CSV table of N, CA and C in Angstrom, one decimal:
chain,number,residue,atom,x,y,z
A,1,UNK,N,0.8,-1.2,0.0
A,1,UNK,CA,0.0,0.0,0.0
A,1,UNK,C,0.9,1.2,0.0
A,2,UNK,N,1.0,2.4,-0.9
A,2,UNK,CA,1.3,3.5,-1.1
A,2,UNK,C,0.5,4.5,-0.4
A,3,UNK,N,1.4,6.1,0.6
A,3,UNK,CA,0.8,6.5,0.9
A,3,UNK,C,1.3,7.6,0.4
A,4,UNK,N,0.7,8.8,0.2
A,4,UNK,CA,0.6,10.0,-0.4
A,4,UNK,C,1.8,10.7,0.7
A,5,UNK,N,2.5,11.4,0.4
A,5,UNK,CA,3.9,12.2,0.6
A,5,UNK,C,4.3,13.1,0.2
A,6,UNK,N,4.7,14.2,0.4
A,6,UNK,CA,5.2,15.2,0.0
A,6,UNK,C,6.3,16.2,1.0
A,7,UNK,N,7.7,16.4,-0.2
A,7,UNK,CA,8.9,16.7,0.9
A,7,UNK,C,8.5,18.0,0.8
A,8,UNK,N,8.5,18.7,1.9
A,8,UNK,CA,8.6,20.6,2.7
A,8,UNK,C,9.3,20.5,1.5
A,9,UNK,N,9.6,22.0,0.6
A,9,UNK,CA,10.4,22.6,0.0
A,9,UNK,C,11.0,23.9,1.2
A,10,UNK,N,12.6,23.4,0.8
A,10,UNK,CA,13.6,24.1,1.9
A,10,UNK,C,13.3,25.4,1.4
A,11,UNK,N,12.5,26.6,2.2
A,11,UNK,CA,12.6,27.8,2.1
A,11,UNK,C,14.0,28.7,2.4
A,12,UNK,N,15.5,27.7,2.5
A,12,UNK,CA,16.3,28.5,2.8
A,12,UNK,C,17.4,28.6,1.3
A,13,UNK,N,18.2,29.6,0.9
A,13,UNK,CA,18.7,29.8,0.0
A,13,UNK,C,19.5,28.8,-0.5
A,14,UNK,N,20.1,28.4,-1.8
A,14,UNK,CA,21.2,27.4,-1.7
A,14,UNK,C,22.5,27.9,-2.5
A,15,UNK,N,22.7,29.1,-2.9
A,15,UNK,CA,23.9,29.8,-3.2
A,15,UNK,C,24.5,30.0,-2.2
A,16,UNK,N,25.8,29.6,-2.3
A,16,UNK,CA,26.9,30.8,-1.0
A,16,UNK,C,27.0,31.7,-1.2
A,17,UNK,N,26.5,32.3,-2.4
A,17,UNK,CA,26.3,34.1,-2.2
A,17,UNK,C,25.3,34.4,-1.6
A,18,UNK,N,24.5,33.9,-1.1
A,18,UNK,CA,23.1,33.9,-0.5
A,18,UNK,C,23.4,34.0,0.9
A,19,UNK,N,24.5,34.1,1.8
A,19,UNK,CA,25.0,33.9,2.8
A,19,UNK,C,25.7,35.2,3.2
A,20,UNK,N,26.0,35.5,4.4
A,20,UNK,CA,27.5,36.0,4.7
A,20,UNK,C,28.3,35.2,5.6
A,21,UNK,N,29.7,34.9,5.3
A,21,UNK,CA,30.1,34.1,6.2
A,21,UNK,C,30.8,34.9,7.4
A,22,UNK,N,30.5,34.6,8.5
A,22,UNK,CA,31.2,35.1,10.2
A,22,UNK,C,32.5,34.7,10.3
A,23,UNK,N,32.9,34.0,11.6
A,23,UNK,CA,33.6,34.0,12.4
A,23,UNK,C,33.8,32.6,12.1
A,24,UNK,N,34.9,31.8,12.0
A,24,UNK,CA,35.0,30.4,11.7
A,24,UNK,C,34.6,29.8,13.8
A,25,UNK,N,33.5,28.7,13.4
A,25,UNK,CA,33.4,28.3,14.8
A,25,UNK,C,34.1,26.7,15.2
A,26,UNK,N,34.3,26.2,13.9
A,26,UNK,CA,35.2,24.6,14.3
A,26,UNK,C,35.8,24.3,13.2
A,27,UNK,N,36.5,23.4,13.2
A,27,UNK,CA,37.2,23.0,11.8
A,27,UNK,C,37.6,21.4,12.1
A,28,UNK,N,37.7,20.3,10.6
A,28,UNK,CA,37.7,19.1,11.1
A,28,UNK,C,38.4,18.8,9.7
A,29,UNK,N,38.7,17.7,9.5
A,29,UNK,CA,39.5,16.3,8.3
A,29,UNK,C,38.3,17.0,7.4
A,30,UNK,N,37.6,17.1,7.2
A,30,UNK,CA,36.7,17.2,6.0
A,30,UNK,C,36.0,18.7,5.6
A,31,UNK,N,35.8,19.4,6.8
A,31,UNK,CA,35.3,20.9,6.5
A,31,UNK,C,35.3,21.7,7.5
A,32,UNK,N,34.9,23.0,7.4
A,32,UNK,CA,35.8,24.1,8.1
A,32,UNK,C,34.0,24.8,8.5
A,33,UNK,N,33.7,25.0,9.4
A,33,UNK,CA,31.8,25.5,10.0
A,33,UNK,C,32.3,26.5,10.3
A,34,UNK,N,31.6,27.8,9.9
A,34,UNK,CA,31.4,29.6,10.1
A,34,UNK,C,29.9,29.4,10.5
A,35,UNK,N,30.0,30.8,11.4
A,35,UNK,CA,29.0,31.4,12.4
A,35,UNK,C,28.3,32.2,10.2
A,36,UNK,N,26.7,32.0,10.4
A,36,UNK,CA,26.4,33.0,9.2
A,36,UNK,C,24.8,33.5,9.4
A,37,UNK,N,24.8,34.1,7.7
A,37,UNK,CA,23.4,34.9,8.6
A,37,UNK,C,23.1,35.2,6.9
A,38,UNK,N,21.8,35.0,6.4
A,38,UNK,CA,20.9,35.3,5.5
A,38,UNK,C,21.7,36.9,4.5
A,39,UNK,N,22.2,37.0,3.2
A,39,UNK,CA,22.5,38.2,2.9
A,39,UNK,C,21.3,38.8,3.0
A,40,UNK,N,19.8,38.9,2.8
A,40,UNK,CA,19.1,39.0,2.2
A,40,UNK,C,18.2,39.6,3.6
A,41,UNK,N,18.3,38.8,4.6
A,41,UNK,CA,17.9,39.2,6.4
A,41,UNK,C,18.9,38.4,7.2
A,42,UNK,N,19.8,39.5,7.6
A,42,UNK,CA,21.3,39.0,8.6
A,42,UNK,C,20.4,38.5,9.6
A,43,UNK,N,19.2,39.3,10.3
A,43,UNK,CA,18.8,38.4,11.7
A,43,UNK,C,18.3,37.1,11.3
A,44,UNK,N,18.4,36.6,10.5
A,44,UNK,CA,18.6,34.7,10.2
A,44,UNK,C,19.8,34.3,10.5
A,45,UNK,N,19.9,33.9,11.1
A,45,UNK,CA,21.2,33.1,11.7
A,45,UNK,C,21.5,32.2,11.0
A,46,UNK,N,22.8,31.2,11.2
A,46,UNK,CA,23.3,29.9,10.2
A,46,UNK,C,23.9,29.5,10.4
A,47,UNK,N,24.7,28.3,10.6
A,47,UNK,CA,25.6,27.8,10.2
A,47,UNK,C,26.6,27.1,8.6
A,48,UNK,N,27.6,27.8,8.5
A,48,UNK,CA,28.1,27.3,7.2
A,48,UNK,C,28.7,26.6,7.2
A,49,UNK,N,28.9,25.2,6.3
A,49,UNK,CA,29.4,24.2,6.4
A,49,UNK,C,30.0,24.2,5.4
A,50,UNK,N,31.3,24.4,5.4
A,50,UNK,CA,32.2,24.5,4.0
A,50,UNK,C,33.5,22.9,3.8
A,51,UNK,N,32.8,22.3,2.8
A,51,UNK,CA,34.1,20.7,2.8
A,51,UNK,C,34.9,21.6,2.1
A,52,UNK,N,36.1,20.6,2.5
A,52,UNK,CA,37.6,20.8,1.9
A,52,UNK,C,37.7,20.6,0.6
């Protein structure tokens, strides 16, 4: 039996210019996370997850 589904569409941007990037807050073997915030409304907060 099949049931009817549908995925949320992410209302958040998916360019990195879409972003500003902060303050770098950890770094690891695979990618480097900044403190960020909406170019578009800085009071949106974020995390950016940038791989190597």
């Amino acid at each position: 039996m099949y049931s009817s589904f549908t995925m949320p569409i992410d209302p958040w941007p998916q360019q990195m210019n879409d972003y500003k990037k902060g303050e770098e807050v950890g770094s690891g073997n695979f990618a480097t996370v900044y403190r960020g915030s909406l170019a578009s409304d800085p009071s949106k907060k974020c995390a950016l997850k940038v791989i190597k």
